[in-house]
mmCIF file of N, CA and C in Angstrom:
data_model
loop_
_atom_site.group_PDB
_atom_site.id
_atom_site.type_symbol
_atom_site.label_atom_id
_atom_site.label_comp_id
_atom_site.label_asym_id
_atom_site.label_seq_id
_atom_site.Cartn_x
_atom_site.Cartn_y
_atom_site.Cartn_z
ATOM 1 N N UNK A 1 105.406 125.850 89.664
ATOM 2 C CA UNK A 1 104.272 125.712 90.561
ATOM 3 C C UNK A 1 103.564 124.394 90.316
ATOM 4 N N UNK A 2 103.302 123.918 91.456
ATOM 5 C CA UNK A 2 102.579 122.702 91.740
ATOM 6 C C UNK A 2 101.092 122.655 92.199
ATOM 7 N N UNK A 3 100.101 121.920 91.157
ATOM 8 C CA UNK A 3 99.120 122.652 91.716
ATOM 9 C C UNK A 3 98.359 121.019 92.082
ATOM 10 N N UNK A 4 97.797 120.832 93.067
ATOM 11 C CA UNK A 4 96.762 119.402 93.720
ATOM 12 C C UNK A 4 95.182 119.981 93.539
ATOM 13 N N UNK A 5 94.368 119.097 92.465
ATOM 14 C CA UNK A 5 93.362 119.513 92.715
ATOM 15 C C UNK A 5 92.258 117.800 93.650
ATOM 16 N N UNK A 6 91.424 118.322 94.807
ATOM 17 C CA UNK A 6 91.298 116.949 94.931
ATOM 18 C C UNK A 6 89.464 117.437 94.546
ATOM 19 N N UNK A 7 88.606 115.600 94.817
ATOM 20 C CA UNK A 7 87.715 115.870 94.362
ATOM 21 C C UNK A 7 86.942 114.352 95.425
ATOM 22 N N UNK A 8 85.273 114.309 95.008
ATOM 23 C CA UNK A 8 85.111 113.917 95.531
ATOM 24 C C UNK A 8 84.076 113.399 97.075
ATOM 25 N N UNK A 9 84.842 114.569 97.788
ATOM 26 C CA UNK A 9 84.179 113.976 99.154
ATOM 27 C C UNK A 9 83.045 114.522 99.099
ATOM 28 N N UNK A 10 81.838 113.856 100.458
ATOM 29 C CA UNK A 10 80.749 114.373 100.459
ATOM 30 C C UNK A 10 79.651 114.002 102.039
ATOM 31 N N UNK A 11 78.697 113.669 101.859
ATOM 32 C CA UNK A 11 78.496 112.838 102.823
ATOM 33 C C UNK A 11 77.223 111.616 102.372
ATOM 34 N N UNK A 12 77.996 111.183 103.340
ATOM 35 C CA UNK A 12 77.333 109.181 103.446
ATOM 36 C C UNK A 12 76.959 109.153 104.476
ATOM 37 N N UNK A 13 76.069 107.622 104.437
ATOM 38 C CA UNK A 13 75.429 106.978 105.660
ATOM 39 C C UNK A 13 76.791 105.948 105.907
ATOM 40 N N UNK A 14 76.476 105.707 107.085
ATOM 41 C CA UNK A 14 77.362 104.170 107.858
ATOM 42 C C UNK A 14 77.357 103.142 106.923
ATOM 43 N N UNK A 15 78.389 102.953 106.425
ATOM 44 C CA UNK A 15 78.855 101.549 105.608
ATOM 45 C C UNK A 15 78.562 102.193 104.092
ATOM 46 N N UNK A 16 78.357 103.660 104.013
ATOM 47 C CA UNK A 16 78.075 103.202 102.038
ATOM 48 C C UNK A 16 79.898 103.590 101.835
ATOM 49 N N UNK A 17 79.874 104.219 100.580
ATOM 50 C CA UNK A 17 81.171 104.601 100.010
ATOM 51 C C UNK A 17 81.765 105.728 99.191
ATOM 52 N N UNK A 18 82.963 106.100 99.546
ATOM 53 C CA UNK A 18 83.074 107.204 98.449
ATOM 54 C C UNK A 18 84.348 106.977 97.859
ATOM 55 N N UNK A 19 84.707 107.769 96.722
ATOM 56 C CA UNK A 19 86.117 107.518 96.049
ATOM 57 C C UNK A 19 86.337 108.882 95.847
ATOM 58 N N UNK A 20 87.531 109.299 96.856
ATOM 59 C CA UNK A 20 88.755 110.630 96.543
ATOM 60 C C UNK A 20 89.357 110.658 95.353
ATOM 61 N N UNK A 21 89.527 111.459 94.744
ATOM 62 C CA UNK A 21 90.558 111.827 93.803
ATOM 63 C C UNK A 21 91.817 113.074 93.960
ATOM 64 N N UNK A 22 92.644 112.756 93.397
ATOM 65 C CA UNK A 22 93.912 114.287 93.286
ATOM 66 C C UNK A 22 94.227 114.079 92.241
ATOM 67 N N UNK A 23 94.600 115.177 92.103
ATOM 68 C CA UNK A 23 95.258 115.491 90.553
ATOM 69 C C UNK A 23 96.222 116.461 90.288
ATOM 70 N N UNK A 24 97.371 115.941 89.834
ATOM 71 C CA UNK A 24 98.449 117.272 90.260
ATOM 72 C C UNK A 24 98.685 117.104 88.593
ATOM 73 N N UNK A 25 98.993 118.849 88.842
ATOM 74 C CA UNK A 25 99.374 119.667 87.089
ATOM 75 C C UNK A 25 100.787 120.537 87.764
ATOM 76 N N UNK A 26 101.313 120.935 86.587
ATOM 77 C CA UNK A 26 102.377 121.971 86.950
ATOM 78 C C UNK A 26 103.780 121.299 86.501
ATOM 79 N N UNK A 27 104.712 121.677 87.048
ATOM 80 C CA UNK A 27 105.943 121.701 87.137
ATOM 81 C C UNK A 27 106.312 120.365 87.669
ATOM 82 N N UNK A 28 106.157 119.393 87.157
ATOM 83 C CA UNK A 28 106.717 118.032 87.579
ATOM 84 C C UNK A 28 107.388 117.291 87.062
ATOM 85 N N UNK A 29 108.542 116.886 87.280
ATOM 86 C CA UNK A 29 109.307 115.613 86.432
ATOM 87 C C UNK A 29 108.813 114.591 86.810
ATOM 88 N N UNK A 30 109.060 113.921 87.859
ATOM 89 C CA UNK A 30 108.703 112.805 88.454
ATOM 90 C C UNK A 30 107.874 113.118 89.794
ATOM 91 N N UNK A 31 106.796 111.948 89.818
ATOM 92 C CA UNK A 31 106.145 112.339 91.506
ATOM 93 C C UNK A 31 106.646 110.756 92.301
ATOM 94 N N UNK A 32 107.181 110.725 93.491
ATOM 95 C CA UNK A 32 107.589 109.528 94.091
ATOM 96 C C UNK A 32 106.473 108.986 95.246
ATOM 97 N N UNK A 33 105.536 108.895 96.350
ATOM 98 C CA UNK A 33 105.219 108.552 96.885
ATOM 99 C C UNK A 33 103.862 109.635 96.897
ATOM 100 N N UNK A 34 102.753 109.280 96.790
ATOM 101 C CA UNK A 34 101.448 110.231 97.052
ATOM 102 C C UNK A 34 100.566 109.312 98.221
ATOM 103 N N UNK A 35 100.075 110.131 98.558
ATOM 104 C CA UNK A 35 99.472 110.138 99.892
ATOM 105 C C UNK A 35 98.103 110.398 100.073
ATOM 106 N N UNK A 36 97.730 109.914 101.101
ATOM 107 C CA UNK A 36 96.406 110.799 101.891
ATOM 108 C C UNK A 36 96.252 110.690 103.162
ATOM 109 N N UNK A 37 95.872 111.579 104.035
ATOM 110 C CA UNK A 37 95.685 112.261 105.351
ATOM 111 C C UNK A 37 94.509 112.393 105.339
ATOM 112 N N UNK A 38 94.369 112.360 106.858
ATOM 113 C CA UNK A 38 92.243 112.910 107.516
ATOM 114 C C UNK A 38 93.430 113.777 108.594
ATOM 115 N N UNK A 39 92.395 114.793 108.519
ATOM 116 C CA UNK A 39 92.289 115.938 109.831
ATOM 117 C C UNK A 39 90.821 116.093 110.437
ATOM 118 N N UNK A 40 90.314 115.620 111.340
ATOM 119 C CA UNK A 40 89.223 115.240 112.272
ATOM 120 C C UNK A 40 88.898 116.458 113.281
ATOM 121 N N UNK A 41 87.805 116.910 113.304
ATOM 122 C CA UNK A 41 88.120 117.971 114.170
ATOM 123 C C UNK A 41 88.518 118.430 115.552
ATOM 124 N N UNK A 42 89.150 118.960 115.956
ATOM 125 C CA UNK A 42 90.172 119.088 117.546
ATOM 126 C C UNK A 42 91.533 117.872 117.041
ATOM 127 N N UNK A 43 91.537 117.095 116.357
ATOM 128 C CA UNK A 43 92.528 116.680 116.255
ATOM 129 C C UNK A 43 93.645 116.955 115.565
ATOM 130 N N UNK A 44 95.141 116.320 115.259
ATOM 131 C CA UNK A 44 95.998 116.059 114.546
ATOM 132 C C UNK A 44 95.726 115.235 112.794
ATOM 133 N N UNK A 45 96.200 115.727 111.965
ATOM 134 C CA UNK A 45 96.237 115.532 110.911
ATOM 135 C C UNK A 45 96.961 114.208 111.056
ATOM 136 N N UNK A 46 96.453 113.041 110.162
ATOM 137 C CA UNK A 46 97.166 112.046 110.408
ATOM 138 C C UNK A 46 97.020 111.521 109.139
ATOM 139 N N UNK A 47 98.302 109.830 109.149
ATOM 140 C CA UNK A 47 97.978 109.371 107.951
ATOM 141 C C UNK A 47 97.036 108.404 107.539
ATOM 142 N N UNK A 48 96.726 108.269 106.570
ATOM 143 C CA UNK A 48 95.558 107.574 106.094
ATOM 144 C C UNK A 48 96.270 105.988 105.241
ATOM 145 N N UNK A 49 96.820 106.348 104.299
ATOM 146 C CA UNK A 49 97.833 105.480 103.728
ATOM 147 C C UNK A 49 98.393 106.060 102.190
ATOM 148 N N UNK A 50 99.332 105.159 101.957
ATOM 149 C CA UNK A 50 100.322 106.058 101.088
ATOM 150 C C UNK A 50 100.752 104.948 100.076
ATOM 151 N N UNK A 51 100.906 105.257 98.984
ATOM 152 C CA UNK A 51 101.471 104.410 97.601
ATOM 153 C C UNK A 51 103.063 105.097 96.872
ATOM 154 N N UNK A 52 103.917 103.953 96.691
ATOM 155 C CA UNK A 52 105.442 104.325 95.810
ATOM 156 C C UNK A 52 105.035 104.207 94.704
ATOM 157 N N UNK A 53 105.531 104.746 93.672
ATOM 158 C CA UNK A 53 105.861 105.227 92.677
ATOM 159 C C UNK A 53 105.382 103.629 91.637
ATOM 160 N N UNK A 54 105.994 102.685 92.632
ATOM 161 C CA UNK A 54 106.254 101.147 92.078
ATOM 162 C C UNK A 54 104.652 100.517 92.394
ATOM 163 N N UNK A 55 103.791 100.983 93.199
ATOM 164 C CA UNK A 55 102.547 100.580 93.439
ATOM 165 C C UNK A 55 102.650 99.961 95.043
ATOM 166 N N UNK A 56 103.606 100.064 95.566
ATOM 167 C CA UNK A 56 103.749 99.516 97.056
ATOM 168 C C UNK A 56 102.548 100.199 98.024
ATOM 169 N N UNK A 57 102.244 99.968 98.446
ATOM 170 C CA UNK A 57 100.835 100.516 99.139
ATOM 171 C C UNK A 57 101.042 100.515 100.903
ATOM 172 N N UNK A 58 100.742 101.403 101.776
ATOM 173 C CA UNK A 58 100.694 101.228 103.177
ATOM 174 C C UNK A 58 99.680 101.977 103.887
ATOM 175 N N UNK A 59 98.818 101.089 104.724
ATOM 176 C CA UNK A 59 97.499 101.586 105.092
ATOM 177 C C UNK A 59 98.016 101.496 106.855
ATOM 178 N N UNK A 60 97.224 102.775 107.182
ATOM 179 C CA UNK A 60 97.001 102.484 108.684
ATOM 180 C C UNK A 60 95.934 102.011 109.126
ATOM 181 N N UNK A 61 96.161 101.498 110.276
ATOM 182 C CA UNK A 61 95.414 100.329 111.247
ATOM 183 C C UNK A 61 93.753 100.481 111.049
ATOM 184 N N UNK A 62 93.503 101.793 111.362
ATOM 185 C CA UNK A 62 91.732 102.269 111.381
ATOM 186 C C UNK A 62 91.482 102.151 109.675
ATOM 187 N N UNK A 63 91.607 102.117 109.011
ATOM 188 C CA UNK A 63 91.423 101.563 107.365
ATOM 189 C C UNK A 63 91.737 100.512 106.891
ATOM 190 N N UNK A 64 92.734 99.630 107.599
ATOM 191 C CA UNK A 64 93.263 98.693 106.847
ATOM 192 C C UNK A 64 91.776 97.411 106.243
ATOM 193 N N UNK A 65 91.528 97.103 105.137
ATOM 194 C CA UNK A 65 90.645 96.260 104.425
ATOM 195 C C UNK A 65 89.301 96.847 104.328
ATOM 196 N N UNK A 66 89.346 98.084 104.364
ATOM 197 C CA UNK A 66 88.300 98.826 104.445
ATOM 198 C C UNK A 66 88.615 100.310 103.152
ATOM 199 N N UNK A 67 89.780 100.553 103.154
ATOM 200 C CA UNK A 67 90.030 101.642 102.364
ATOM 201 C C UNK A 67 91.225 100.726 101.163
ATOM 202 N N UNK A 68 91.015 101.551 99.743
ATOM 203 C CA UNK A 68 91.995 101.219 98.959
ATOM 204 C C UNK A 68 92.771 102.476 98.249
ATOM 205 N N UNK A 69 94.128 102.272 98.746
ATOM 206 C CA UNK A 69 94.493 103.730 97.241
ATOM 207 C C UNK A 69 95.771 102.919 96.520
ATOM 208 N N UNK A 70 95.167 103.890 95.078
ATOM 209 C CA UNK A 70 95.453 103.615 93.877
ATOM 210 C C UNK A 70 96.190 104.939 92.624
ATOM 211 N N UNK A 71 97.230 104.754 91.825
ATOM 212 C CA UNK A 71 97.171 105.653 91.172
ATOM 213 C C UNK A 71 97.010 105.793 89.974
ATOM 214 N N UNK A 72 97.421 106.375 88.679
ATOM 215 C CA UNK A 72 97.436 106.186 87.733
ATOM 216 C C UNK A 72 98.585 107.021 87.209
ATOM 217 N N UNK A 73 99.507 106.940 86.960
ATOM 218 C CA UNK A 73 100.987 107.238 86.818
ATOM 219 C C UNK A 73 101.122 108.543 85.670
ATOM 220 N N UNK A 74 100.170 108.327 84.653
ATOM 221 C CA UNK A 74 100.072 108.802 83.095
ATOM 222 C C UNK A 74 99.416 110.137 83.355
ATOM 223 N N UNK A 75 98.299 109.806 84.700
ATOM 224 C CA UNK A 75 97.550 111.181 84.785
ATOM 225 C C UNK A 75 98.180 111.623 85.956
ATOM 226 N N UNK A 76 99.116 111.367 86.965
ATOM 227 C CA UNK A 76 99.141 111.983 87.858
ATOM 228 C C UNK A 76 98.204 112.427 89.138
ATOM 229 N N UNK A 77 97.634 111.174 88.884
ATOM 230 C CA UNK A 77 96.214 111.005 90.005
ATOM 231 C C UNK A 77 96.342 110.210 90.899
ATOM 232 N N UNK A 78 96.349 110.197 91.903
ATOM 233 C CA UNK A 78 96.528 109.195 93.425
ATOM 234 C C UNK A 78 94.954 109.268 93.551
ATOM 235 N N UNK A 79 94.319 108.165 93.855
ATOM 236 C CA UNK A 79 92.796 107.747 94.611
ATOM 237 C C UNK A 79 92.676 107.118 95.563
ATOM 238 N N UNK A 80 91.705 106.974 96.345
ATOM 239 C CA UNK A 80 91.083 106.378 98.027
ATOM 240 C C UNK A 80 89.924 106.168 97.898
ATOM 241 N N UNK A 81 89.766 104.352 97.648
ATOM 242 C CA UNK A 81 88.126 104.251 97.399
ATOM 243 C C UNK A 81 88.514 104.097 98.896
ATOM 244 N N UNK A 82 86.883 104.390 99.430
ATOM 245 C CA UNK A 82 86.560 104.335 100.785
ATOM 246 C C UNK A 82 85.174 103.398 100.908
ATOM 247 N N UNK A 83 85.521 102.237 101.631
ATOM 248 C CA UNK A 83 84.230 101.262 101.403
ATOM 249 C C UNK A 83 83.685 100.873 103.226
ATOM 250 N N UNK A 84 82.849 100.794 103.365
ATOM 251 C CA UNK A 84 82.622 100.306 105.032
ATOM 252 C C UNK A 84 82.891 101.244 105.943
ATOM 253 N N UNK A 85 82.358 102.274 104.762
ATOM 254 C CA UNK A 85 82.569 104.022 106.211
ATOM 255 C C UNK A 85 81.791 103.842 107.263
ATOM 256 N N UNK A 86 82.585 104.587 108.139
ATOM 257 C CA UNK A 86 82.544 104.568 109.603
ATOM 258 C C UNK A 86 82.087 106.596 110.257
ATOM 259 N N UNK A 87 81.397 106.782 110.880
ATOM 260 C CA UNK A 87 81.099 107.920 111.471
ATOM 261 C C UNK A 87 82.516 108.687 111.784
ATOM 262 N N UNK A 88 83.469 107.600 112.474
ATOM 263 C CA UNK A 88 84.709 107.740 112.648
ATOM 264 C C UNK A 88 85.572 108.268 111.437
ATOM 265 N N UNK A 89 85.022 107.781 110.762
ATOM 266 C CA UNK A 89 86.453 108.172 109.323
ATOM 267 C C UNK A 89 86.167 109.677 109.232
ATOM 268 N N UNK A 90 84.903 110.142 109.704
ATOM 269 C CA UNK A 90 85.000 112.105 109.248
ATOM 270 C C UNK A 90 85.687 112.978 109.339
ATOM 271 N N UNK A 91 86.154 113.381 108.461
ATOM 272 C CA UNK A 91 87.203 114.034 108.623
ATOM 273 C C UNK A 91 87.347 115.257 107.593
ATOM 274 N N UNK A 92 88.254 115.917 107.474
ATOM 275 C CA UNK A 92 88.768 116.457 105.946
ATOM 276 C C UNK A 92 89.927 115.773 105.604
ATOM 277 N N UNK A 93 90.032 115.347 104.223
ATOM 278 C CA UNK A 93 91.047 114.677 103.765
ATOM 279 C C UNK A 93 92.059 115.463 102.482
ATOM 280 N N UNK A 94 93.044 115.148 102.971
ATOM 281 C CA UNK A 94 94.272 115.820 102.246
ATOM 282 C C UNK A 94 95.284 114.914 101.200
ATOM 283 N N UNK A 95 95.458 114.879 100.013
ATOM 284 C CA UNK A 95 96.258 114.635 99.064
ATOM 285 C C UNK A 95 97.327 115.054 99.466
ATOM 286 N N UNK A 96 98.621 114.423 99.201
ATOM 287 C CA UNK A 96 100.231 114.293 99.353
ATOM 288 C C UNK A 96 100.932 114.418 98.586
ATOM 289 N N UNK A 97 101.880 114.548 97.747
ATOM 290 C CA UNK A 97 102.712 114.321 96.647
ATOM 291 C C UNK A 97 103.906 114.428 96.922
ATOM 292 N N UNK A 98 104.897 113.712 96.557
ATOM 293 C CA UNK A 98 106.594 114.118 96.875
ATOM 294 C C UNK A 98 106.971 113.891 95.423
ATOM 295 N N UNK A 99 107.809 114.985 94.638
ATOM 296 C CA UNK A 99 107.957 114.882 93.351
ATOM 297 C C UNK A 99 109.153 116.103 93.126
ATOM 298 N N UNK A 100 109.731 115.750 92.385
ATOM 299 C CA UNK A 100 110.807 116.375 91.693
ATOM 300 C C UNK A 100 109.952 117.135 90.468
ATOM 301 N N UNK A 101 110.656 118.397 90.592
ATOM 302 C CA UNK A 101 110.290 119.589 89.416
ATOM 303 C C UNK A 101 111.060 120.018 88.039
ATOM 304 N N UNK A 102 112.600 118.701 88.420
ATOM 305 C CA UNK A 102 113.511 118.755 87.395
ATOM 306 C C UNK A 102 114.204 117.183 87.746
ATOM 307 N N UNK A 103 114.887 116.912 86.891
ATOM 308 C CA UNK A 103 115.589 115.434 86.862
ATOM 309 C C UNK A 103 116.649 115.522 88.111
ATOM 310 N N UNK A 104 117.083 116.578 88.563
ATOM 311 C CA UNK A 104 118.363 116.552 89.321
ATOM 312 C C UNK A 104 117.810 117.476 90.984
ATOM 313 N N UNK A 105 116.184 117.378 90.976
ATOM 314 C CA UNK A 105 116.085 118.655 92.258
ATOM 315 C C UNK A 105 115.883 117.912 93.255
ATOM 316 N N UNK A 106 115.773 118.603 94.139
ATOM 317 C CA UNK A 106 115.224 117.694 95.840
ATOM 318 C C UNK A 106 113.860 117.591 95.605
ATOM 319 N N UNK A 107 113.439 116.542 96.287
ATOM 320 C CA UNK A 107 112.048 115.883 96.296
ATOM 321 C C UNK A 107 111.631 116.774 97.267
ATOM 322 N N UNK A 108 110.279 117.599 96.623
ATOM 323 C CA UNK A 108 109.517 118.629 97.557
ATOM 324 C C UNK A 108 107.992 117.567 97.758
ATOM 325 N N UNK A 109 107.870 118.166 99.026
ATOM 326 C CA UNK A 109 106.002 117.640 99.100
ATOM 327 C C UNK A 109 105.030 118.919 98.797
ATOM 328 N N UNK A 110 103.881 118.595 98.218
ATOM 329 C CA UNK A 110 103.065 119.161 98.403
ATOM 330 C C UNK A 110 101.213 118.940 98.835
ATOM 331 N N UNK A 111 101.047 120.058 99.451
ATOM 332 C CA UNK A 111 99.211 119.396 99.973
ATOM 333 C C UNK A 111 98.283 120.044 99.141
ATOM 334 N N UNK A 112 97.410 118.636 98.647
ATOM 335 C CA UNK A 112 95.664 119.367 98.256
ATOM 336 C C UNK A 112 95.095 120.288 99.328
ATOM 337 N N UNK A 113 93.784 120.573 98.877
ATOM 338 C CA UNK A 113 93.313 121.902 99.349
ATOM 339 C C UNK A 113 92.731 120.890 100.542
ATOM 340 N N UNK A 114 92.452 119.911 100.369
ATOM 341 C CA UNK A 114 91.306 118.913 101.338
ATOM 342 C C UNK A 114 89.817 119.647 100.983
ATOM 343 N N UNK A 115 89.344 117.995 101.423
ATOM 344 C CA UNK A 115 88.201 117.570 101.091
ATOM 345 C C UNK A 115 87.017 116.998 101.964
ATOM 346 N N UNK A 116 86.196 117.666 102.307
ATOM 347 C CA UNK A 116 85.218 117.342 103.586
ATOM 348 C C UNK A 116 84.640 115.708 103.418
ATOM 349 N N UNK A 117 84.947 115.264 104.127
ATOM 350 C CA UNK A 117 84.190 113.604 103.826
ATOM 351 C C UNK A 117 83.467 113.528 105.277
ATOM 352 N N UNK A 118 82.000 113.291 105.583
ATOM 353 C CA UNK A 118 80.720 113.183 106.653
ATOM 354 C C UNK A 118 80.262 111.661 106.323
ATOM 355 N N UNK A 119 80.182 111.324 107.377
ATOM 356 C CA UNK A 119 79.542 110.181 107.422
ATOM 357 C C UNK A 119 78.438 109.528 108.779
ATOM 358 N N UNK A 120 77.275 109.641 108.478
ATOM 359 C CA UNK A 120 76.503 109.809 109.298
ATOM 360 C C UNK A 120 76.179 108.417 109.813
ATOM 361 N N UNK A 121 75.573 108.492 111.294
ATOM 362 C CA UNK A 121 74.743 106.955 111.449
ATOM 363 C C UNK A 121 73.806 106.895 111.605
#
């Protein structure tokens, strides 16, 4: 068992900032690509941006130079500072993980619980 704990969100005014956290425990050999998602309400869950294993980083368009994620390999923590929030960014946000549970298994994903992030104007 794989367990994501995330942490974190809350609410802000227009332009302050917050920093997400995840944290995965459990059954892991290796984790390869972690993630984060917003789900907005009436909408589709979408991506936010995503980091390899190697530190390669990919942001979508509505964040790009505005959001950063980061991990820390040792703890098994993927982060999303969030700087120059937008009313727009509200959402609930979801942690990602793709990770092997043994040296030889298929790469499973798994999702945090998500995390309410408000941002007012």
């Amino acid at each position: 068992q794989v367990q994501l704990v995330e942490s974190g969100g809350g609410l802000v005014q227009a332009g302050g900032s917050l920093r997400l956290s995840c944290a995965a425990s459990g059954s892991i050999f290796s984790i390869n690509t972690m993630g984060w998602y917003r789900q907005a309400p009436g909408k589709q869950r979408e991506l936010v941006a995503t980091i390899t294993s190697g530190g390669s980083t990919n942001y979508e368009d509505p964040v790009k130079g505005r959001f950063t994620i980061s991990r820390d390999n040792a703890k098994n923590t993927v982060y999303l500072q969030m700087n120059s929030l937008k009313p727009e960014d509200t959402a609930v946000y979801y942690c990602n993980v793709n990770f092997r549970d043994y040296k030889w298994s298929p790469i499973q994903t798994h999702w945090g619980q998500g995390t309410q992030v408000t941002v007012s104007s």
